[in-house]
Amino acid sequence: MTRASSKDVARQAGVSIATVSHVINKTRFVSDETRQKVLDAIDALGYRPNAVARSLVTRSTRKIGLVIAEITNPFFTVAARGVEEEAINHQYNIVLCNTDEDPEREGESLKLLAAQQIDGLIIAPTGVRSPDLLALAESGVPIVQIDRSSPDLLAPLVGVNNEEGAYQAIRYLIGLGHRRIACLINFDVISTQRERLRGWERALREANLPVDDALIVRADPRFYGVLPGEAGALSLVGPSGQRQGMRSAYQLLQDLLKSPERPSAIFVASNQLTLGTLYAFRACGIRCPEDISLISFDDHDWAPLFNPPLTVVCQPTYQLGQIAARLLLQMINGEPAEAPPPLSVELVTRASCSAPPVIVS
Amino acid sequence: MTRASSKDVARQAGVSIATVSHVINKTRFVSDETRQKVLDAIDALGYRPNAVARSLVTRSTRKIGLVIAEITNPFFTVAARGVEEEAINHQYNIVLCNTDEDPEREGESLKLLAAQQIDGLIIAPTGVRSPDLLALAESGVPIVQIDRSSPDLLAPLVGVNNEEGAYQAIRYLIGLGHRRIACLINFDVISTQRERLRGWERALREANLPVDDALIVRADPRFYGVLPGEAGALSLVGPSGQRQGMRSAYQLLQDLLKSPERPSAIFVASNQLTLGTLYAFRACGIRCPEDISLISFDDHDWAPLFNPPLTVVCQPTYQLGQIAARLLLQMINGEPAEAPPPLSVELVTRASCSAPPVIVS
DNA sequence: CTGTTAGCGCTTTCAA
DNA sequence: TTGAAAGCGCTAACAG
């Protein structure tokens, strides 16, 4: 049995299809009497308006695309939550896509979303210049970038002050007495990673500490795929499946940890790498914070329960999502809207940092 | 500038709109020559087919609804990931909704999804009988339930053997020497919670241990909202915002922990409550596992890094999502499809359980 | 206060 | 090998 249409309702109620439309949308006055007849007919037939047909004529789907890197990552998850809350309050649906930091997947998703005629897009772009993304923008679909930005795309960015966050983290470590502070960053096509690296560098320079390239560990796409020691690394992959960024960092980090000049502290610029770092510590028999201090970006509910409790740079993640959604909704409604200034972050000190170990020589 | 339609393409290529449709969909033979003309026109105009218009006639949107309780919960997140992977491989989009375990929100989401004409639905229902859900099923939309089931709904369920998982967990604790084993469960409208409670009970009875009602702590909707001690409890709310289930459990649990007959072990039947449990331990100055052993449902990437590393009943979460999606896709395609038997779970022993403390009297 | 009608952009017979 | 034309279910002039 096929679902009833507005035509069926009209017939049943003995009115025109226009009237049906108008009682549903309250878009012009209808006498109490007729309205009631229509309402009854709707009830009797179990009629539900077809949003697809409506979209075709109104050119509005009430759907917004949300493209993030990893739905498994608490950062994106919490941000998505903020977006969802705001969207649902305004009767918007969310169409969700994962990119896995893969520009190709990003492109696929964007094409699908474009075809689906989303009313707007919130995206944490991979960072690789994306023709699909630019085309979408060109076609007039409102876009807001969240967390990070994409090259050549003129769309407001809702993010935090990454450089400042990194800077504060490093200052804190320096204050604790650290001199050799490593920086572990994710792919540097991601704008936040470049910014955080800059913060790291600025703090070091300011303190007249050497900015040594050997102190930078980059999780880089080149390391994707089969790695030496893969089998061993695989054991750190948890129930949620692949975590490639983590694996590559894992290898590189171990090299650094085994090097003669190993750092006394490490700043992890992406929460995607924190887990791998902790596992690498274990694999190398390194205690934290006794042997090495750890400070990472992004807080989450579990951070205080880790061993050791994690000192982190905390972002207002939920708000990021909320603000992005509000901004997008404004843009969709043609209201004046401008990108907010970068939100500020906060250093949350817990137990994963301490003074550097005393070197006994 | 409005986007080009197939009519524009047809005009530009000097062919009919039907031909355009056919070259796009490869749905009937078109001479190489004409096809090329069409392709060129598409290119020149930057034409993108409008999926909304197509949906209206084909009655297929290539969108599936995914309704889960909490996008912030790693269990759902990983399952969603499995669904997404499978969906994207088949060119389906995911429309995501959070219920927050709130039947009303669930209803709203379902109404929106129904209007959007989703091709199918994967849902972890709140457990409260839902007219909207039943109506959707009645209207012929393929539905698969994931994790848990909804009353009166005849839709395949993709889940695990919850009773067995709980049973094994309790057996393990008993083997360790525990006699008083508490069970912390989420709302018992959730089918998994009832099943896990049954497993707990069965294991206790089998071992001739008392099944004491005082040992059951229920996170119940009645405790939602403002609680005594709210301000204190709030401090355990992390960066992701509200976690009501956690808070209510937090209160109740503390009462149990302070009672004269406090248990020597606790089985947490929902990962939504694990965090609160650990905080409650802290608040009461209880060490784990020295004072109380803890075993909970659901594993995740971070569990081994907790203090203490968590002993858990591990579900094949990602597969749950994947299987649900495959099943749904089959149903959408009218292929024969039947619910898989409950998947099995696995006890993963880490450090949060030990022998009970010796009572010095 | 309500009805008629022309599309929205596409797929799909039916004809040629 | 291709075109003409009839809708899909709805909204929004325009008429009355």
Coordinates of C-alpha atoms (C1' of nucleotides) in Angstrom, one line a residue, chain D:
Chain D
dT1 C1' 19.1 5.1 -32.2
dT2 C1' 16.4 8.9 -30.3
dG3 C1' 12.3 12.2 -28.9
dA4 C1' 7.8 13.6 -26.8
dA5 C1' 5.3 13.7 -23.0
dA6 C1' 3.3 12.1 -18.7
dG7 C1' 4.0 12.4 -14.3
dC8 C1' 6.6 11.9 -9.1
dG9 C1' 4.1 15.2 -4.7
dC10 C1' 4.4 19.4 -3.6
dT11 C1' 4.3 25.0 -3.4
dA12 C1' 3.0 29.4 -4.9
dA13 C1' 1.3 32.6 -8.0
dC14 C1' -3.0 34.1 -9.8
dA15 C1' -8.0 34.1 -9.9
dG16 C1' -12.1 34.3 -8.1

